Coordinates of C-alpha atoms in Angstrom, one line a residue:
M1 CA 81.5 45.6 74.5
N2 CA 79.0 44.1 72.1
Q3 CA 77.9 47.9 71.4
V4 CA 82.1 48.3 70.0
I5 CA 81.7 45.7 68.1
H6 CA 78.6 46.7 67.1
Q7 CA 79.4 50.4 66.1
S8 CA 82.8 49.7 64.5
F9 CA 80.9 46.8 61.9
E10 CA 78.6 50.3 61.0
N11 CA 81.6 52.1 60.4
N12 CA 83.2 49.8 58.1
E13 CA 79.2 49.8 56.1
K14 CA 79.9 53.2 55.7
G15 CA 83.2 53.2 54.2
L16 CA 82.0 50.6 51.9
N17 CA 79.1 52.4 51.2
L18 CA 81.9 55.2 50.0
L19 CA 84.2 52.7 48.7
F20 CA 81.9 50.4 46.7
N21 CA 79.2 53.4 45.5
K22 CA 76.7 51.6 47.3
D23 CA 73.6 53.4 48.5
K24 CA 74.3 55.5 45.3
L25 CA 76.9 57.7 47.6
E26 CA 79.5 59.6 45.7
K27 CA 82.9 57.6 45.5
N28 CA 85.3 58.7 47.6
P29 CA 88.0 56.3 48.8
T30 CA 90.4 58.9 51.1
K31 CA 86.5 59.8 52.9
A32 CA 86.1 55.5 53.1
Q33 CA 89.9 54.9 55.3
S34 CA 88.6 57.7 58.2
F35 CA 85.9 55.3 58.8
F36 CA 87.9 51.7 58.8
S37 CA 90.8 53.4 61.1
K38 CA 87.5 54.3 62.9
S39 CA 86.4 50.8 63.0
I40 CA 90.3 49.6 63.5
L41 CA 90.8 51.8 66.3
L42 CA 87.8 50.4 68.2
H43 CA 87.7 46.8 67.4
P44 CA 91.7 46.4 66.2
K45 CA 91.7 42.5 66.2
E46 CA 89.2 42.2 62.9
P47 CA 91.0 41.2 60.1
I48 CA 89.2 42.6 57.7
F49 CA 88.8 46.5 58.6
Y50 CA 92.4 46.2 57.3
W51 CA 91.7 44.3 54.6
H52 CA 89.2 47.2 53.6
K53 CA 91.8 49.7 53.8
A54 CA 93.9 48.7 52.1
E55 CA 91.4 48.3 49.3
S56 CA 90.5 51.6 49.6
F57 CA 94.2 52.3 49.3
L58 CA 94.9 51.3 46.5
E59 CA 91.5 52.2 45.0
S60 CA 93.2 55.9 45.8
G61 CA 96.6 54.6 44.2
E62 CA 98.5 55.0 47.8
L63 CA 100.3 51.0 47.0
T64 CA 103.0 51.8 49.4
C65 CA 100.4 52.1 51.9
S66 CA 97.9 49.2 50.9
I67 CA 101.3 46.9 51.0
I68 CA 101.5 47.4 55.0
F69 CA 97.5 46.9 55.7
F70 CA 97.9 43.5 53.2
K71 CA 100.6 43.2 55.6
I72 CA 98.7 43.0 58.7
A73 CA 95.5 41.7 57.1
I74 CA 97.9 37.9 56.5
Q75 CA 98.4 39.1 59.8
K76 CA 96.2 39.2 61.1
I77 CA 93.9 36.0 59.4
R78 CA 96.7 33.9 60.6
E79 CA 95.8 35.1 64.6
F80 CA 92.1 34.6 63.7
N81 CA 93.2 31.1 62.3
S82 CA 94.9 30.5 65.7
T83 CA 92.0 31.7 67.7
E84 CA 89.4 30.6 66.1
N85 CA 86.4 31.2 68.1
E86 CA 86.9 33.8 70.8
G87 CA 85.0 36.8 70.6
F88 CA 83.2 34.8 67.8
L89 CA 79.5 34.7 70.0
D90 CA 79.8 38.7 69.7
K91 CA 80.4 38.8 66.5
I92 CA 77.7 36.3 65.5
Q93 CA 74.9 38.7 68.1
V94 CA 76.4 41.7 66.0
K95 CA 75.5 40.3 63.0
I96 CA 71.8 39.0 64.5
K97 CA 71.2 42.5 64.7
S98 CA 71.8 44.3 62.1
E99 CA 70.8 41.9 59.5
K100 CA 67.8 44.0 58.2
D101 CA 70.6 47.3 57.4
N102 CA 73.9 46.1 57.1
L103 CA 74.8 44.8 53.7
Y104 CA 78.5 43.1 54.9
L105 CA 76.8 41.4 58.4
N106 CA 73.4 40.2 56.6
M107 CA 75.0 36.2 56.2
R108 CA 77.2 37.2 54.4
Y109 CA 80.4 37.4 57.3
E110 CA 80.4 33.9 57.7
K111 CA 81.5 33.7 54.1
I112 CA 83.5 36.2 54.1
R113 CA 85.5 35.4 57.5
R114 CA 85.6 30.9 55.5
S115 CA 87.4 33.3 52.3
F116 CA 90.3 34.7 54.5
K117 CA 90.6 32.2 55.6
K118 CA 90.8 29.4 52.3
F119 CA 93.0 32.4 51.2
S120 CA 95.7 32.9 54.4
V121 CA 95.7 28.9 53.8
C122 CA 96.5 29.2 49.9
L123 CA 98.9 31.7 50.3
R124 CA 101.3 29.3 52.3
H125 CA 101.4 26.2 50.2
E126 CA 101.3 28.1 47.5
L127 CA 97.2 26.7 46.3
E128 CA 95.5 27.9 42.9
P129 CA 92.2 29.9 45.1
T130 CA 89.2 27.4 43.6
F131 CA 86.6 29.3 45.5
C132 CA 87.2 32.8 44.2
A133 CA 86.1 31.3 40.6
D134 CA 82.5 30.7 42.3
P135 CA 80.2 33.1 40.2
N136 CA 77.8 33.8 42.9
A137 CA 81.3 35.2 45.4
S138 CA 81.8 37.0 43.4
R139 CA 78.8 38.9 42.8
E140 CA 77.9 39.0 46.5
L141 CA 81.9 40.5 47.4
N142 CA 83.1 42.7 45.0
F143 CA 86.9 42.1 46.2
L144 CA 86.6 38.6 46.0
K145 CA 86.9 37.9 41.7
V146 CA 88.8 35.5 39.7
N147 CA 91.4 37.2 39.7
F148 CA 91.2 38.1 43.6
Y149 CA 94.3 35.3 44.8
Y150 CA 96.9 36.4 42.2
N151 CA 96.2 40.3 43.1
H152 CA 97.0 39.9 46.7
R153 CA 99.8 37.0 45.9
A154 CA 101.1 39.9 43.8
F155 CA 101.8 42.1 46.8
A156 CA 102.4 39.7 48.7
N157 CA 105.5 39.3 46.6
I158 CA 106.6 42.6 46.6
G159 CA 106.5 42.7 50.3
L160 CA 109.0 40.3 49.7
K161 CA 110.5 42.1 46.8
N162 CA 109.9 39.3 44.6
Y163 CA 109.1 41.8 42.0
E164 CA 110.2 39.7 38.4
D165 CA 106.9 36.9 40.4
A166 CA 105.0 39.7 41.5
I167 CA 104.6 41.1 37.5
E168 CA 103.8 37.4 36.8
N169 CA 100.4 37.6 39.0
I170 CA 99.7 41.5 37.7
C171 CA 99.5 39.7 34.2
L172 CA 97.5 37.3 35.5
V173 CA 94.7 39.7 36.5
V174 CA 95.4 41.9 33.5
L175 CA 94.4 38.9 31.9
H176 CA 91.6 38.3 33.5
C177 CA 90.0 41.7 33.9
P178 CA 91.6 44.4 31.4
N179 CA 90.3 46.9 32.3
Y180 CA 91.9 46.7 36.0
L181 CA 93.8 50.5 35.7
N182 CA 95.5 49.6 39.4
A183 CA 96.8 46.6 38.1
I184 CA 97.8 48.0 35.3
I185 CA 99.9 51.0 37.5
L186 CA 101.0 49.0 39.6
R187 CA 103.1 46.9 36.9
A188 CA 104.5 49.5 35.2
R189 CA 105.6 50.9 38.5
L190 CA 106.9 47.9 38.2
Y191 CA 108.8 47.6 35.8
M192 CA 109.4 51.1 36.5
R193 CA 111.3 49.7 39.1
L194 CA 113.2 46.6 37.0
E195 CA 114.3 49.4 34.2
K196 CA 112.4 47.3 31.9
F197 CA 111.1 51.0 29.7
D198 CA 109.6 49.5 27.2
F199 CA 106.7 47.8 29.3
V200 CA 106.6 50.5 31.1
N201 CA 105.7 52.6 27.4
I202 CA 103.3 50.0 26.9
D203 CA 101.2 49.8 29.6
L204 CA 101.7 54.0 30.0
E205 CA 99.6 53.6 26.8
R206 CA 96.5 51.9 28.4
I207 CA 96.3 53.9 31.6
V208 CA 95.8 56.7 29.2
E209 CA 93.5 54.7 27.4
L210 CA 91.4 53.7 30.2
D211 CA 91.9 58.0 32.4
S212 CA 93.4 60.1 30.2
K213 CA 93.4 62.6 33.9
H214 CA 95.3 60.1 35.8
F215 CA 97.8 61.3 38.7
V216 CA 100.3 58.4 37.6
I217 CA 100.2 59.7 34.2
K218 CA 102.4 62.7 34.7
E219 CA 104.6 60.7 37.2
L220 CA 105.3 57.6 33.8
R221 CA 105.2 59.9 31.3
D222 CA 109.0 61.8 32.5
F223 CA 110.2 58.4 33.9
V224 CA 109.7 57.3 29.9
I225 CA 111.2 60.8 28.7
R226 CA 114.0 60.9 30.3
V227 CA 114.9 57.3 28.6
A228 CA 114.0 58.8 25.5
V229 CA 116.3 61.5 26.1
N230 CA 119.7 59.6 27.2
Y231 CA 119.2 56.9 23.8
K232 CA 119.3 59.9 21.9
N233 CA 122.2 61.2 23.9
I234 CA 123.7 57.3 23.2
A235 CA 122.4 57.5 19.4
S236 CA 124.3 61.1 18.8
H237 CA 127.4 59.6 20.4
M238 CA 127.2 56.6 17.7
M239 CA 127.0 59.0 15.0
L240 CA 130.0 61.1 16.2
K241 CA 132.0 58.2 16.1
G242 CA 130.1 56.9 12.8
N243 CA 128.3 54.7 13.8
V244 CA 125.2 54.7 11.6
G245 CA 123.6 52.1 12.3
M246 CA 124.0 52.1 16.1
A247 CA 122.5 55.4 16.2
I248 CA 119.1 54.7 14.2
F249 CA 118.7 51.1 16.8
Y250 CA 119.2 54.0 19.9
L251 CA 117.0 56.3 17.8
S252 CA 113.9 54.2 17.1
H253 CA 114.2 52.4 21.0
A254 CA 113.4 56.1 22.3
I255 CA 111.1 57.0 19.8
E256 CA 109.3 53.5 21.2
L257 CA 108.7 55.3 24.1
D258 CA 108.3 59.2 22.6
K259 CA 106.1 59.1 20.0
N260 CA 105.7 62.9 19.8
D261 CA 109.2 64.2 19.2
W262 CA 109.1 65.2 16.0
T263 CA 112.6 65.9 16.0
L264 CA 113.7 61.7 16.8
Y265 CA 112.1 61.3 13.3
F266 CA 113.9 63.8 11.9
K267 CA 117.3 62.5 13.0
R268 CA 117.0 58.6 11.6
G269 CA 115.2 59.7 8.2
V270 CA 118.5 61.8 8.0
L271 CA 120.5 58.6 9.0
F272 CA 118.3 56.2 7.0
S273 CA 119.1 58.3 3.5
E274 CA 122.9 57.8 4.1
L275 CA 122.6 54.5 5.1
G276 CA 120.8 54.8 1.1
Q277 CA 117.3 53.7 2.9
F278 CA 115.0 56.3 1.0
D279 CA 111.9 55.1 1.8
S280 CA 112.6 54.8 5.0
S281 CA 114.0 58.1 5.2
I282 CA 111.0 59.5 3.2
I283 CA 108.7 58.2 5.4
D284 CA 110.2 59.6 9.0
L285 CA 110.7 62.4 7.8
R286 CA 107.1 63.3 6.7
K287 CA 106.1 62.2 9.8
A288 CA 108.4 64.6 11.7
L289 CA 107.0 67.2 8.8
D290 CA 103.4 65.9 10.3
D291 CA 104.2 66.5 13.8
I292 CA 104.9 69.8 13.3
S293 CA 102.1 70.4 10.9
A294 CA 99.7 68.8 14.0
K295 CA 101.8 70.7 16.5
K296 CA 101.3 74.1 15.2
L297 CA 97.8 74.0 14.5
D298 CA 97.3 72.8 18.4
G299 CA 99.1 76.0 19.6
T300 CA 101.4 73.1 21.6
L301 CA 105.0 73.1 18.9
E302 CA 106.7 76.8 18.6
I303 CA 109.5 76.3 15.9
T304 CA 111.1 78.9 13.9
P305 CA 110.7 79.0 9.7
E306 CA 114.2 77.7 9.5
R307 CA 113.9 74.4 11.2
E308 CA 111.2 73.3 9.6
Q309 CA 112.7 74.1 6.0
N310 CA 115.4 71.8 7.6
V311 CA 113.1 69.4 7.4
W312 CA 111.9 69.9 4.0
D313 CA 115.5 70.4 2.2
H314 CA 116.6 67.7 3.7
L315 CA 113.5 65.8 2.3
G316 CA 113.9 67.6 -1.3
S317 CA 117.4 66.0 -0.6
V318 CA 116.0 62.4 -0.6
Y319 CA 113.8 62.6 -3.5
N320 CA 117.5 63.9 -5.5
Q321 CA 119.3 61.6 -4.8
M322 CA 116.1 58.7 -6.1
G323 CA 116.2 60.8 -9.1
I324 CA 120.0 60.2 -9.8
I325 CA 119.9 56.3 -9.1
C326 CA 116.6 56.4 -11.3
F327 CA 118.3 58.9 -14.0
K328 CA 122.3 56.5 -13.8
K329 CA 119.6 53.1 -14.4
K330 CA 117.4 55.2 -17.7
K331 CA 114.9 55.1 -16.0
Y332 CA 113.8 58.6 -16.5
E333 CA 110.4 58.5 -16.1
D334 CA 111.2 57.7 -12.4
A335 CA 113.7 59.6 -12.1
V336 CA 111.5 62.8 -13.5
Y337 CA 108.7 61.7 -10.6
N338 CA 111.4 61.5 -8.0
F339 CA 112.4 65.5 -8.9
T340 CA 109.9 66.2 -8.8
G341 CA 108.6 64.8 -5.5
G342 CA 111.7 67.3 -4.8
I343 CA 110.5 70.7 -6.2
K344 CA 107.6 70.5 -4.1
C345 CA 109.5 70.3 -0.8
N346 CA 111.5 73.1 -1.8
P347 CA 110.2 75.4 -5.3
C348 CA 113.6 77.1 -5.2
I349 CA 116.4 75.0 -5.5
T350 CA 118.1 75.2 -9.1
T351 CA 119.5 71.5 -8.8
L352 CA 116.0 69.9 -8.9
Y353 CA 115.3 71.7 -12.0
K354 CA 118.4 70.9 -14.3
N355 CA 118.6 67.4 -13.4
R356 CA 114.8 67.2 -14.4
A357 CA 115.5 69.3 -17.3
D358 CA 118.5 66.6 -18.1
C359 CA 115.9 63.8 -18.0
F360 CA 113.0 65.6 -20.0
Y361 CA 116.4 65.9 -22.7
N362 CA 117.0 61.9 -22.4
L363 CA 113.1 62.1 -22.4
N364 CA 113.3 63.8 -26.2
E365 CA 111.3 66.6 -24.0
I366 CA 113.2 69.7 -25.3
K367 CA 110.6 72.1 -24.4
L368 CA 109.8 70.9 -20.5
A369 CA 113.5 70.9 -20.2
L370 CA 113.5 74.3 -21.2
K371 CA 110.8 75.4 -19.0
D372 CA 112.8 74.1 -16.1
L373 CA 116.3 75.7 -17.5
N374 CA 113.9 79.2 -17.6
Q375 CA 112.5 78.2 -14.3
V376 CA 116.3 78.3 -12.9
L377 CA 117.2 82.1 -14.4
S378 CA 113.6 83.4 -13.0
I379 CA 116.1 81.8 -9.1
E380 CA 119.7 82.4 -9.9
D381 CA 119.7 84.6 -12.9
E382 CA 123.5 84.8 -12.9
D383 CA 123.9 81.1 -13.7
Q384 CA 126.5 80.9 -16.4
E385 CA 126.6 76.7 -16.5
T386 CA 122.2 77.2 -17.4
K387 CA 122.1 79.8 -19.8
T388 CA 125.1 77.8 -21.7
K389 CA 122.8 74.8 -21.3
L390 CA 119.5 76.5 -22.1
A391 CA 121.0 78.7 -25.2
T392 CA 122.6 74.5 -26.2
Y393 CA 118.6 73.5 -26.2
N394 CA 116.7 76.5 -27.7
F395 CA 119.5 75.6 -30.4
I396 CA 118.2 71.9 -30.9
L397 CA 114.8 73.1 -31.1
G398 CA 115.6 76.2 -33.9
E399 CA 117.2 72.9 -36.3
E400 CA 114.1 71.4 -35.8
F401 CA 112.5 74.3 -36.4
F402 CA 114.4 75.1 -39.7
S403 CA 114.4 71.0 -40.9
T404 CA 110.8 71.3 -41.5
G405 CA 110.6 74.6 -43.2
D406 CA 109.6 77.2 -40.2
Y407 CA 112.0 79.9 -41.0
I408 CA 110.6 82.2 -38.9
K409 CA 110.0 80.1 -35.5
C410 CA 114.0 79.1 -36.1
I411 CA 115.6 82.1 -36.1
E412 CA 113.9 82.4 -32.5
K413 CA 115.2 80.2 -31.3
Y414 CA 118.4 80.1 -33.1
N415 CA 118.4 84.8 -31.3
L416 CA 117.8 83.6 -27.6
A417 CA 120.3 81.0 -28.4
V418 CA 123.7 83.5 -29.5
K419 CA 121.8 86.0 -26.4
L420 CA 122.2 83.4 -24.2
N421 CA 125.9 82.3 -25.4
G422 CA 127.2 84.7 -27.7
S423 CA 130.7 82.5 -27.6
E424 CA 129.6 80.1 -30.1
T425 CA 129.9 80.5 -34.2
K426 CA 128.2 77.3 -34.1
Y427 CA 125.3 79.2 -33.4
F428 CA 126.3 82.0 -35.4
F429 CA 126.8 80.1 -38.4
E430 CA 123.4 78.1 -38.6
R431 CA 121.7 81.8 -38.2
A432 CA 123.7 82.8 -40.6
R433 CA 122.5 79.9 -43.2
C434 CA 118.8 80.1 -42.6
H435 CA 118.9 84.0 -43.1
H436 CA 120.5 83.2 -45.9
I437 CA 117.5 81.1 -46.7
M438 CA 114.5 83.9 -46.0
E439 CA 117.2 86.7 -48.3
N440 CA 118.2 88.3 -45.3
I441 CA 121.0 89.4 -46.5
E442 CA 122.1 91.9 -44.4
E443 CA 121.4 89.7 -41.5
C444 CA 123.6 86.9 -42.9
I445 CA 126.5 89.0 -43.9
A446 CA 126.4 90.0 -40.2
D447 CA 126.1 87.2 -38.7
L448 CA 128.9 85.2 -40.9
K449 CA 131.6 87.9 -39.8
Q450 CA 130.9 87.7 -36.3
V451 CA 132.0 84.2 -36.6
L452 CA 134.9 85.1 -38.0
K453 CA 135.1 87.3 -35.5
L454 CA 135.1 84.6 -33.4
H455 CA 136.5 81.7 -35.6
P456 CA 138.6 83.8 -38.7
N457 CA 139.3 80.9 -40.1
N458 CA 136.0 78.8 -40.3
V459 CA 136.6 78.1 -44.4
D460 CA 132.3 78.0 -44.8
A461 CA 131.9 81.0 -43.1
V462 CA 135.0 82.7 -45.9
G463 CA 133.0 81.3 -48.0
M464 CA 129.7 82.1 -47.9
L465 CA 131.0 85.3 -47.3
N466 CA 133.0 85.9 -50.3
R467 CA 130.0 84.3 -52.8
L468 CA 127.4 87.4 -50.6
I469 CA 129.6 90.2 -51.1
G470 CA 131.2 89.1 -54.0
G471 CA 134.5 87.9 -53.4
K472 CA 136.7 84.8 -54.6
P473 CA 133.9 81.9 -53.9
L474 CA 135.2 79.2 -52.7
D475 CA 134.6 75.3 -54.0
N476 CA 132.0 73.5 -52.9
I477 CA 130.0 76.8 -51.1
L478 CA 126.0 76.8 -52.7
P479 CA 123.7 79.9 -52.4
F480 CA 121.0 77.5 -50.6
P481 CA 122.7 74.7 -49.1
P482 CA 120.0 72.3 -48.5
Q483 CA 117.7 71.5 -45.6
K484 CA 118.6 69.9 -42.3
V485 CA 117.0 66.4 -40.6
L486 CA 117.2 66.6 -37.4
K487 CA 118.1 63.3 -36.5
K488 CA 117.2 61.7 -33.0
I489 CA 118.7 63.0 -29.9
E490 CA 120.8 60.0 -28.7
E491 CA 120.1 58.6 -24.7
K492 CA 123.2 59.8 -23.1
Q493 CA 124.6 58.6 -19.2
E494 CA 124.8 62.7 -17.8
N495 CA 126.3 63.4 -14.5
L496 CA 123.3 65.4 -12.7
I497 CA 124.0 68.1 -9.9
T498 CA 123.2 66.8 -6.1
F499 CA 122.8 69.3 -2.7
P500 CA 122.8 69.7 -0.3
S501 CA 127.1 68.7 0.7
I502 CA 125.6 64.9 -0.9
S503 CA 129.0 63.8 -3.3
L504 CA 127.6 62.6 -6.4
L505 CA 128.5 64.4 -10.1
G506 CA 127.4 67.2 -12.2
V507 CA 126.4 68.3 -15.4
N508 CA 128.4 69.0 -18.1
R509 CA 127.0 68.6 -21.9
V510 CA 128.1 72.4 -22.8
K511 CA 131.6 71.3 -23.0
K512 CA 130.6 68.3 -24.7
S513 CA 128.8 70.2 -27.6
K514 CA 131.7 72.2 -27.4
E515 CA 134.5 69.3 -28.6
K516 CA 132.2 68.3 -31.2
S517 CA 132.3 71.9 -32.7

């Protein structure tokens, strides 16, 4: 009998060496389980063998088996307490014989026995196991630490299906030992059972930090992603119902669970823009673009250029809306900044150039406005509205050169205005005046005839033409008209153009210039 007991403790020692990496052996919980099983087979009444086997299952992540053997160990402890002296002399003899070779049977078996006995008392009376706080005991016994009691109370509560209490116990374990990976895994699984999705995700992130290759990560991540997809579907349903606020709420929950899905940021960014929360919208849309770029670099995402450009277009639309708001408040510098941000998102959207040109016009930066409008024509060469506006701006510059006496540049600008909009009589008449001053009589007569062709009753044109060709002169028509003084451009509340499918106002200064003429 003594030989059998001795062999059982030898197997137990071998298992402990593999479980706790003693004697510089490679840690192998699975192989340790086989030695503990042999010990149980040889000496089934010894509770420590069941306890150690439970610890080995816990180390390998087999929580169900671990719970079973912890329960058996507790039951064996109770049986051991009821027959405390039965077989004890045999164990003492084994301990003395193996004193030099066996780590756990050299004056420590008695400490283990007392610890088990105290633990069973604590379990029955729900007392704090103060003996576990003894630093000497913690050093001598690997599994008797400050978190000893709470760890195994958690398993007892799991067996009783008191999951909330079990989580509370595990939280205390993690509080004392923040890097205790198995406790965090167990808590995450309990959160899964209770469907506390956000807490599962928090524990998942911690597990990844501690061991990025742990097998449980895939299980937890799949669970979290399934929940995130469910939140995304609910958000889509809310969007169809027109409940933008609730859609954002569910998308935010989905993002908390799955931060790697760029489509969630994109959808929430679009919804923020609909609510006028442009700063939040820009943050989300840029986060989506950053994720796309990062995943394209590491090869984890295949996305069509059209889908990626769609995100850029929405970001440009947000900048456009912000620019329009600034324009209406006459904050033209801020409006230019926002329209420029939109142009960087998509340089091919003409609306942004048109709107920025209107801002430059109100800032009296006519040359910059002309540059933007020319850019529009380089993209859409048949945009008649832009041609009309561009003609107006060139005419304004021509008037400025006229007032300073630079008639050559004045003629150049008038020529551009006429080329872009040949139906405006004012352009021909003012060019005729400039030709008259430069004594280009033939060109002056040709322009005056064109004015009369467009507007036969133009009194000024008739008077100048009669004087030049020898007809009956009219009163108040001088051969050399006085130079004009360019008036400061008045600030106007102009209506801007938006894109895409954004119901806002459009630009139409040309009609105003026609009404004045």
